[in-house]
Structures are given as structure tokens and as C-alpha cells.
Short mmCIF file of C-alpha atoms in Angstrom, two decimals:
data_model
loop_
_atom_site.label_atom_id
_atom_site.label_comp_id
_atom_site.label_asym_id
_atom_site.label_seq_id
_atom_site.Cartn_x
_atom_site.Cartn_y
_atom_site.Cartn_z
CA MET A 1 -24.53 -23.55 -0.54
CA ALA A 2 -26.41 -20.45 0.00
CA ASP A 3 -26.49 -17.90 -2.75
CA LEU A 4 -24.67 -14.59 -2.10
CA GLN A 5 -26.38 -11.29 -2.26
CA ALA A 6 -25.35 -8.84 -4.88
CA HIS A 7 -24.49 -5.93 -2.53
CA SER A 8 -20.81 -6.08 -1.15
CA ARG A 9 -22.10 -5.26 2.39
CA SER A 10 -24.48 -8.20 2.24
CA ILE A 11 -21.63 -10.75 1.96
CA PRO A 12 -20.78 -11.98 5.52
CA SER A 13 -17.36 -11.80 6.98
CA LEU A 14 -15.73 -9.85 4.27
CA ASP A 15 -15.56 -6.62 6.33
CA GLY A 16 -14.33 -8.74 9.34
CA LEU A 17 -11.48 -10.21 7.20
CA ARG A 18 -10.56 -6.73 6.02
CA ALA A 19 -10.34 -5.46 9.64
CA PHE A 20 -7.99 -8.22 10.69
CA SER A 21 -6.05 -7.65 7.51
CA VAL A 22 -5.43 -4.04 8.09
CA LEU A 23 -4.60 -4.76 11.79
CA ILE A 24 -1.86 -7.13 10.58
CA VAL A 25 -0.51 -4.46 8.25
CA ILE A 26 -0.42 -1.92 11.10
CA LEU A 27 1.32 -4.20 13.41
CA GLY A 28 3.81 -5.24 10.79
CA HIS A 29 4.59 -1.61 9.92
CA THR A 30 4.75 -0.35 13.68
CA GLU A 31 8.20 0.06 14.89
CA SER A 32 8.11 -0.70 18.68
CA LYS A 33 10.63 -2.08 21.05
CA PHE A 34 7.73 -3.33 23.28
CA LEU A 35 6.41 -5.47 20.23
CA ASP A 36 10.00 -6.55 19.41
CA ARG A 37 10.36 -7.99 22.99
CA ILE A 38 7.19 -10.15 22.53
CA PRO A 39 8.27 -13.90 21.88
CA PHE A 40 7.42 -14.77 18.32
CA ASN A 41 6.16 -11.39 17.52
CA GLU A 42 6.89 -11.89 13.91
CA ILE A 43 3.89 -14.32 13.70
CA PHE A 44 1.33 -11.53 14.01
CA ARG A 45 3.43 -8.82 12.33
CA GLN A 46 3.21 -10.17 8.76
CA GLY A 47 2.13 -7.10 6.91
CA ALA A 48 2.57 -8.84 3.56
CA GLN A 49 0.09 -11.35 4.64
CA GLY A 50 -2.47 -8.61 5.50
CA VAL A 51 -2.07 -7.29 2.13
CA ALA A 52 -2.53 -10.62 0.49
CA VAL A 53 -5.80 -10.99 2.29
CA PHE A 54 -6.92 -7.65 0.74
CA PHE A 55 -5.95 -8.92 -2.72
CA VAL A 56 -7.82 -12.15 -2.38
CA ILE A 57 -10.88 -10.40 -1.12
CA SER A 58 -10.73 -7.81 -3.82
CA GLY A 59 -10.56 -10.53 -6.65
CA PHE A 60 -13.38 -12.42 -5.04
CA LEU A 61 -15.73 -9.38 -4.60
CA ILE A 62 -15.16 -7.76 -7.79
CA THR A 63 -15.64 -10.96 -9.76
CA HIS A 64 -18.80 -11.87 -7.76
CA LEU A 65 -20.33 -8.42 -8.43
CA LEU A 66 -19.57 -8.64 -12.08
CA LEU A 67 -21.07 -12.10 -12.28
CA LYS A 68 -24.22 -10.99 -10.49
CA GLU A 69 -24.55 -8.05 -12.96
CA LEU A 70 -24.10 -10.35 -15.84
CA LYS A 71 -26.91 -12.63 -14.62
CA ARG A 72 -29.23 -9.73 -13.84
CA ASP A 73 -28.61 -7.49 -16.98
CA ASP A 74 -27.20 -10.12 -19.36
CA GLN A 75 -24.21 -7.73 -19.77
CA ILE A 76 -21.53 -5.93 -17.77
CA ASN A 77 -21.67 -2.14 -17.94
CA LEU A 78 -18.10 -1.13 -17.79
CA LYS A 79 -18.84 2.58 -17.67
CA ARG A 80 -20.88 2.10 -14.50
CA PHE A 81 -18.14 -0.12 -13.00
CA TYR A 82 -15.44 2.45 -13.54
CA LEU A 83 -17.71 5.19 -12.45
CA ARG A 84 -18.31 3.45 -9.03
CA ARG A 85 -14.60 2.60 -8.73
CA THR A 86 -13.61 6.17 -9.41
CA PHE A 87 -15.69 7.57 -6.61
CA ARG A 88 -14.79 4.78 -4.34
CA ILE A 89 -11.04 4.80 -4.71
CA PHE A 90 -9.83 8.18 -6.04
CA PRO A 91 -11.15 10.83 -3.40
CA PRO A 92 -9.66 9.21 -0.30
CA PHE A 93 -6.38 8.38 -2.04
CA TYR A 94 -5.84 11.82 -3.57
CA ALA A 95 -6.85 13.45 -0.36
CA TYR A 96 -4.18 11.43 1.35
CA LEU A 97 -1.62 12.32 -1.34
CA LEU A 98 -2.55 16.12 -0.97
CA VAL A 99 -1.83 15.89 2.79
CA VAL A 100 1.49 14.12 2.30
CA ALA A 101 2.48 16.72 -0.36
CA VAL A 102 1.67 19.57 2.02
CA LEU A 103 3.63 17.78 4.81
CA GLY A 104 6.60 17.36 2.48
CA LEU A 105 6.58 20.99 1.54
CA LEU A 106 6.69 21.79 5.35
CA HIS A 107 9.60 19.32 5.63
CA LEU A 108 7.66 17.10 8.04
CA VAL A 109 8.00 14.02 5.97
CA GLN A 110 10.32 12.97 3.20
CA VAL A 111 8.76 12.85 -0.20
CA ASP A 112 9.59 14.18 -3.60
CA ALA A 113 7.70 15.20 -6.77
CA PRO A 114 8.68 12.00 -8.87
CA GLY A 115 7.41 9.80 -6.12
CA LEU A 116 4.17 11.62 -5.70
CA LEU A 117 3.74 11.56 -9.49
CA ALA A 118 4.31 7.79 -9.61
CA ALA A 119 1.95 7.23 -6.78
CA ALA A 120 -0.75 9.63 -8.20
CA SER A 121 -0.50 7.81 -11.59
CA TYR A 122 -0.74 4.26 -10.00
CA THR A 123 2.69 3.39 -11.62
CA TRP A 124 4.59 3.12 -8.38
CA ASN A 125 4.96 -0.54 -8.51
CA TYR A 126 6.80 -0.18 -11.86
CA VAL A 127 9.11 2.76 -11.02
CA PRO A 128 12.67 1.50 -10.22
CA ARG A 129 13.54 4.08 -7.55
CA PRO A 130 14.35 4.13 -3.86
CA SER A 131 11.38 3.65 -1.56
CA ILE A 132 9.65 6.55 0.29
CA TRP A 133 7.96 5.43 3.40
CA VAL A 134 4.90 7.70 3.35
CA ILE A 135 3.81 6.51 -0.16
CA GLY A 136 5.54 3.15 -0.04
CA HIS A 137 2.15 1.26 0.20
CA CYS A 138 1.08 2.80 -2.94
CA TRP A 139 2.36 -0.27 -4.75
CA SER A 140 -0.57 -2.29 -3.64
CA LEU A 141 -3.10 0.38 -4.69
CA ALA A 142 -1.39 0.59 -8.11
CA LEU A 143 -1.45 -3.17 -8.57
CA GLU A 144 -5.19 -3.37 -7.67
CA GLU A 145 -5.96 -0.42 -10.05
CA GLN A 146 -4.07 -2.21 -12.84
CA PHE A 147 -6.24 -5.35 -12.13
CA TYR A 148 -9.46 -3.15 -12.27
CA LEU A 149 -8.37 -1.97 -15.83
CA LEU A 150 -7.90 -5.44 -17.18
CA TRP A 151 -10.18 -7.95 -15.43
CA PRO A 152 -13.65 -6.30 -15.71
CA ALA A 153 -13.00 -6.09 -19.49
CA CYS A 154 -12.17 -9.81 -19.67
CA MET A 155 -15.50 -10.47 -17.72
CA ALA A 156 -17.41 -8.19 -20.13
CA PHE A 157 -16.14 -9.55 -23.37
CA PHE A 158 -15.21 -13.25 -22.70
CA SER A 159 -17.41 -16.12 -21.45
CA ARG A 160 -17.26 -17.42 -17.87
CA ARG A 161 -15.50 -20.50 -19.06
CA VAL A 162 -12.86 -18.55 -20.83
CA ASN A 163 -12.29 -16.22 -17.73
CA PHE A 164 -12.11 -19.39 -15.58
CA TRP A 165 -9.13 -20.61 -17.64
CA ILE A 166 -7.57 -17.15 -17.80
CA ALA A 167 -7.56 -17.19 -14.01
CA VAL A 168 -6.17 -20.73 -13.83
CA SER A 169 -3.45 -19.68 -16.30
CA VAL A 170 -2.47 -16.71 -14.25
CA LEU A 171 -2.14 -18.77 -11.10
CA LEU A 172 0.06 -21.39 -12.84
CA LEU A 173 2.24 -19.04 -14.85
CA SER A 174 2.82 -16.31 -12.12
CA PRO A 175 5.61 -18.23 -10.31
CA LEU A 176 7.35 -18.68 -13.65
CA SER A 177 6.81 -14.90 -14.36
CA ARG A 178 8.40 -14.08 -11.05
CA VAL A 179 11.49 -16.25 -11.65
CA ALA A 180 11.89 -14.95 -15.10
CA THR A 181 11.63 -11.34 -14.21
CA TYR A 182 14.08 -11.87 -11.35
CA PHE A 183 16.77 -12.91 -13.79
CA ALA A 184 15.78 -10.88 -16.72
CA TRP A 185 15.06 -7.48 -15.04
CA PRO A 186 17.61 -7.23 -12.23
CA VAL A 187 16.82 -3.51 -11.54
CA MET A 188 13.32 -4.48 -10.50
CA ARG A 189 14.19 -7.14 -8.01
CA PHE A 190 13.11 -4.81 -5.06
CA HIS A 191 9.75 -4.67 -6.72
CA MET A 192 9.18 -8.31 -7.24
CA ALA A 193 6.24 -8.61 -5.00
CA MET A 194 4.67 -5.39 -6.30
CA MET A 195 4.33 -5.70 -10.04
CA LEU A 196 1.13 -6.77 -11.76
CA HIS A 197 2.74 -9.57 -13.78
CA THR A 198 4.60 -10.93 -10.73
CA HIS A 199 1.83 -10.76 -8.04
CA LEU A 200 -1.46 -10.97 -9.84
CA ASP A 201 -2.06 -14.40 -8.90
CA THR A 202 -3.07 -13.49 -5.29
CA ILE A 203 -5.91 -11.32 -6.63
CA MET A 204 -6.79 -13.98 -9.25
CA MET A 205 -7.19 -16.54 -6.65
CA GLY A 206 -10.11 -14.68 -5.31
CA SER A 207 -11.44 -14.18 -8.85
CA LEU A 208 -11.15 -17.94 -9.46
CA LEU A 209 -13.01 -18.78 -6.23
CA ALA A 210 -15.91 -16.61 -7.21
CA LEU A 211 -16.02 -18.20 -10.70
CA MET A 212 -15.87 -21.67 -9.19
CA ILE A 213 -18.80 -20.88 -6.86
CA ASP A 214 -20.79 -19.49 -9.72
CA MET A 215 -20.12 -22.18 -12.19
CA LYS A 216 -20.35 -24.99 -9.64
CA ILE A 217 -16.88 -26.24 -10.48
CA GLY A 218 -14.70 -28.11 -8.09
CA GLN A 219 -17.50 -28.78 -5.64
CA ARG A 220 -15.52 -31.23 -3.76
CA VAL A 221 -12.77 -28.79 -3.08
CA ILE A 222 -15.10 -26.12 -2.03
CA ASN A 223 -16.81 -28.60 0.36
CA LEU A 224 -13.47 -29.54 1.78
CA ALA A 225 -12.70 -25.94 2.38
CA LEU A 226 -15.98 -25.66 4.31
CA HIS A 227 -15.01 -28.40 6.76
CA PRO A 228 -14.46 -27.04 10.30
CA VAL A 229 -10.89 -28.25 10.35
CA SER A 230 -10.00 -26.35 7.11
CA PRO A 231 -9.80 -22.75 8.56
CA VAL A 232 -7.71 -24.13 11.50
CA LEU A 233 -5.25 -25.74 9.08
CA ALA A 234 -5.17 -22.51 6.89
CA LEU A 235 -4.43 -20.45 10.02
CA LEU A 236 -1.68 -22.75 11.25
CA PHE A 237 -0.03 -22.70 7.81
CA LEU A 238 -0.17 -18.96 7.67
CA ILE A 239 1.20 -18.61 11.09
CA LEU A 240 3.61 -21.51 11.57
CA VAL A 241 4.78 -22.26 8.01
CA ASP A 242 4.24 -19.31 5.58
CA GLY A 243 5.39 -16.55 7.82
CA PRO A 244 8.65 -18.26 9.10
CA ALA A 245 9.50 -19.64 5.65
CA GLY A 246 9.15 -16.13 4.12
CA LEU A 247 11.36 -14.85 6.92
CA ARG A 248 14.01 -17.53 6.52
CA TRP A 249 14.14 -18.12 2.75
CA GLY A 250 12.65 -14.79 1.40
CA GLY A 251 12.21 -14.77 -2.28
CA MET A 252 13.38 -18.23 -2.84
CA TYR A 253 10.22 -19.52 -1.11
CA LEU A 254 7.74 -16.70 -1.74
CA MET A 255 8.45 -16.35 -5.62
CA THR A 256 8.24 -19.99 -6.33
CA VAL A 257 5.55 -21.61 -4.13
CA GLY A 258 5.00 -19.10 -1.25
CA TYR A 259 2.59 -16.69 -2.75
CA SER A 260 0.53 -19.46 -4.31
CA LEU A 261 0.18 -21.46 -1.02
CA GLU A 262 -0.49 -18.37 0.96
CA SER A 263 -3.40 -17.50 -1.56
CA VAL A 264 -4.99 -20.99 -1.09
CA ALA A 265 -4.92 -20.62 2.64
CA ILE A 266 -6.42 -17.18 2.52
CA ALA A 267 -9.06 -18.31 -0.02
CA THR A 268 -9.92 -21.11 2.48
CA LEU A 269 -10.52 -18.71 5.26
CA LEU A 270 -12.65 -16.38 3.02
CA LEU A 271 -14.73 -19.22 1.84
CA PHE A 272 -15.34 -20.62 5.37
CA GLY A 273 -16.08 -17.08 6.78
CA VAL A 274 -18.53 -16.38 4.06
CA PHE A 275 -20.54 -19.53 4.00
CA ARG A 276 -20.07 -20.67 7.60
CA HIS A 277 -20.64 -17.28 9.20
CA GLN A 278 -22.63 -18.90 12.09
CA SER A 279 -19.35 -20.65 13.21
CA ALA A 280 -17.32 -19.17 15.97
CA LEU A 281 -14.83 -17.72 13.33
CA GLY A 282 -17.84 -16.28 11.40
CA ARG A 283 -19.46 -14.66 14.50
CA LEU A 284 -16.09 -13.15 15.40
CA LEU A 285 -15.71 -11.66 11.91
CA ASN A 286 -19.22 -10.26 11.92
CA LEU A 287 -19.09 -8.54 15.26
CA ALA A 288 -20.25 -4.81 14.78
CA PRO A 289 -16.98 -3.29 15.95
CA VAL A 290 -14.94 -5.57 13.70
CA ARG A 291 -17.17 -4.85 10.78
CA HIS A 292 -16.79 -1.16 11.31
CA LEU A 293 -13.14 -1.42 11.20
CA GLY A 294 -13.52 -3.38 7.97
CA ILE A 295 -15.75 -0.70 6.51
CA ILE A 296 -13.11 2.01 7.08
CA SER A 297 -10.23 -0.25 6.31
CA TYR A 298 -9.35 1.51 3.01
CA SER A 299 -8.80 4.78 4.98
CA LEU A 300 -7.05 2.85 7.69
CA TYR A 301 -4.63 1.36 5.17
CA LEU A 302 -3.98 4.76 3.60
CA TRP A 303 -3.27 6.72 6.69
CA GLN A 304 -1.38 4.15 8.73
CA GLN A 305 1.77 4.98 6.80
CA LEU A 306 1.93 8.29 8.34
CA PHE A 307 1.97 6.78 11.91
CA THR A 308 3.99 3.70 11.42
CA GLY A 309 7.63 2.68 10.27
CA PRO A 310 10.07 5.49 10.88
CA LEU A 311 7.07 7.75 11.83
CA THR A 312 6.01 5.49 14.64
CA HIS A 313 5.64 7.67 17.73
CA LEU A 314 4.06 7.10 21.14
CA PHE A 315 3.22 3.52 20.61
CA PRO A 316 0.49 2.41 21.16
CA LEU A 317 -0.99 5.83 20.75
CA ASN A 318 -0.16 5.77 17.04
CA PHE A 319 -2.99 3.35 16.73
CA LEU A 320 -5.45 5.89 17.92
CA PHE A 321 -3.93 8.47 15.55
CA ILE A 322 -4.52 6.01 12.69
CA LEU A 323 -8.02 5.38 13.71
CA GLY A 324 -8.84 9.08 14.11
CA ALA A 325 -7.38 9.84 10.71
CA ALA A 326 -9.31 7.00 9.16
CA GLU A 327 -12.59 8.05 10.73
CA LEU A 328 -12.10 11.54 9.48
CA SER A 329 -11.34 10.31 5.98
CA TYR A 330 -14.33 8.06 6.05
CA LEU A 331 -16.77 10.81 7.22
CA LEU A 332 -15.32 13.77 5.24
CA VAL A 333 -14.29 12.05 2.06
CA GLU A 334 -15.60 8.45 1.59
CA ARG A 335 -19.23 8.97 2.60
CA PRO A 336 -19.72 12.27 0.68
CA SER A 337 -18.00 10.70 -2.31
CA ALA A 338 -20.43 7.78 -2.06
CA ARG A 339 -23.43 10.12 -1.97
CA LEU A 340 -22.15 12.00 -4.91
CA ARG A 341 -21.71 8.72 -6.76
CA ASP A 342 -25.24 7.71 -6.21
CA ARG A 343 -26.56 11.06 -7.33
CA VAL A 344 -24.48 10.87 -10.43
CA GLN A 345 -25.64 7.42 -11.24
CA THR A 346 -29.33 8.32 -10.72
CA MET A 347 -28.93 11.36 -13.01
CA LEU A 348 -27.29 9.22 -15.75
CA SER A 349 -30.09 6.63 -15.43
CA GLN A 350 -32.72 9.19 -15.77
CA ARG A 351 -31.05 10.74 -18.84
CA LYS A 352 -30.75 7.31 -20.40
CA ALA A 353 -34.35 6.69 -19.77
CA LEU A 354 -35.49 9.99 -21.25
CA ALA A 355 -33.26 9.58 -24.33
CA PRO A 356 -35.67 7.34 -26.38
CA GLN A 357 -38.51 9.71 -25.64
CA GLU A 358 -36.60 12.70 -26.98
CA LEU A 359 -35.70 10.86 -30.13
CA ALA A 360 -39.33 9.99 -30.68
#
């Protein structure tokens, strides 16, 4: 199995997977009578599955990068990690919230101050209040941010083996946590799929996968996932089993075994796409236009909420509106923020290098 590069853009297929994930989310959120008339349209409009793919990718990528840093520097620099995450996540997110707040003041969208505060503080997934469409997707961003606060610290202070068992424990205990929360905290039942302690296992599946690859654990399982039949079976499961079962049995399926099985299928696709990127699936995921959509997928995910759901207008032109908003966000916010991050990192590195000389 080839070693992965340390830089996220060097890992094949991840951007392609992000592209298809956000497309699934947009299709799932778009209200369209035309889409409704397509036979079995629910199969490709599973927005929750699209978010799950994002989660697995996030856990895999963050853990992989932290492991690479640990090997290279013999330690993990948490300050540098949070600096990079701050410049990556906050500027596009708060730019979106600012636009939503202005639109709310102009009475063009429905939003209120408590909702904006919950979104801005990344606590939306733990606030028991009615959903607000334009910031309803902030639950996933809050869950990821809470993961970022905890997991890198585990990676920094515990051994790889301890972290391996932490990930396994989360995967095994999460279904029990969901069921217990459902009965013990009734007011939060609407948020069952949104809270850290009830949906962390999807992200941790990606983290566990990265640890298994790095520690060379479960090689037989990994080799099985790399068989050409495995991604076909994973896709068939997601399309023909997981989606219909979620629609028919809802939480009874999802809270017990659904999220767990879904994560395994997504991890299989991720593993195959990354290490079999010369396959037909890999070539599709690594096409330049597909990769570009993956690169701007964060902005696509943020801005699609303004053009979908009850705000869906002029389908399929709403897709162009989403793409235009995302491209502007990427060019005007994400890229300048990345350049500023690099300058700040360089400045801090130079200051650290000069510090011993000054003391001397």
C-alpha cells in the first residue's frame, strides 16, 4: 500500500468525494416538482448521506495529517493546528452568517438573533429550539468544530494505540449513547443526529481508518476493502439498503445500526478511491472539474442553504446561483484567508527561530 503524502491536496480522490457529497446534499435539499416526479428520486437525494461522507473524510484527513506531523516532528503542535483551522473555517463561515444577518434585517429570510448566536458559537446542535432553514446546516459545522476541539488533543497527549482504542470505543458506544439520549433527553430528539455524543462515530470511522493504515492494523480488512467488488457493494448498500431503510424505519434503523453501517460503507469507498485511484472510480473522482468542486465544497455547502429548501427558486438555475456564490466565497474569502494564514505562520516561525538568539 503506497504511503500517502502529508498535504491534503496530495491525497487522491478526497476532493472528488467531497464534490459528490455536496452534490447529494444540494439535491437532497432542493425542492423541485421535476425531481419529485423522477422514479426513485429519493435514492440520489439523501442529503444526510452526503454529510456523512464529509464526516468520514474529515476524520480520516485530520487524523492522517496529525499522524504525519507526529512522525515528522515527534510531536503535535496544537497551536499550529488551531491556527490553520481558524483561518480555514472561520472566515467563510462568518462571512456567510453576516450575509444571512443582513438578509434577515431586510426581511428577505427568516432568522433571529438567538439562532445566529447559536450558529456563531458552534452550539447549534445542542440548542433545543425550532429549526431555521438558512442556518439549519450549522449543526454539522458545530459537530465538526467540537471534534476539532477534542480529537487533536487526544492525538497530542495519548499514544497511537490508546487513540486507536478511543476510536473503537466511540464506534461501539455511540449506538448505545443514541438510544440512551432518546429516552433520557426527550426535548433533544429532533437533534438526535446532530449532537457530538450521538453522531461522533461517523467522524471517528475516518479517524480509525487513518490509524489502522498508519499502525498496519487489520490489514486483511483493508485488503478486502481494496477488492474491486467492495466499492460496488458499498454503493449498492448506500443506495438500495441504507437510504430506503432510513426512509422507512427512520431513527429505529439509523440510531441502532444505520449510522454505523453507513460509515463502514463510506469508509470502504474512501479507502478504495484513495489507494485505487487508477481505477474507473478513482479516475472519475480525480477529474479536474470534479476536483475543483471538491476544493470549493466548503463554500458550496455553506451557501447552498440560501438557494434550496423553501428558498428553492428557478430550478435548476438555483444550482448556478449556489455555484456562483461558492466561487465568490472561495476567491474573495477562502483564498485570501489561506494567504494570510501562510504569512502569519511564516512570521511566527521566524520569530521562534530568532528567540534563542535574542536570549543569547
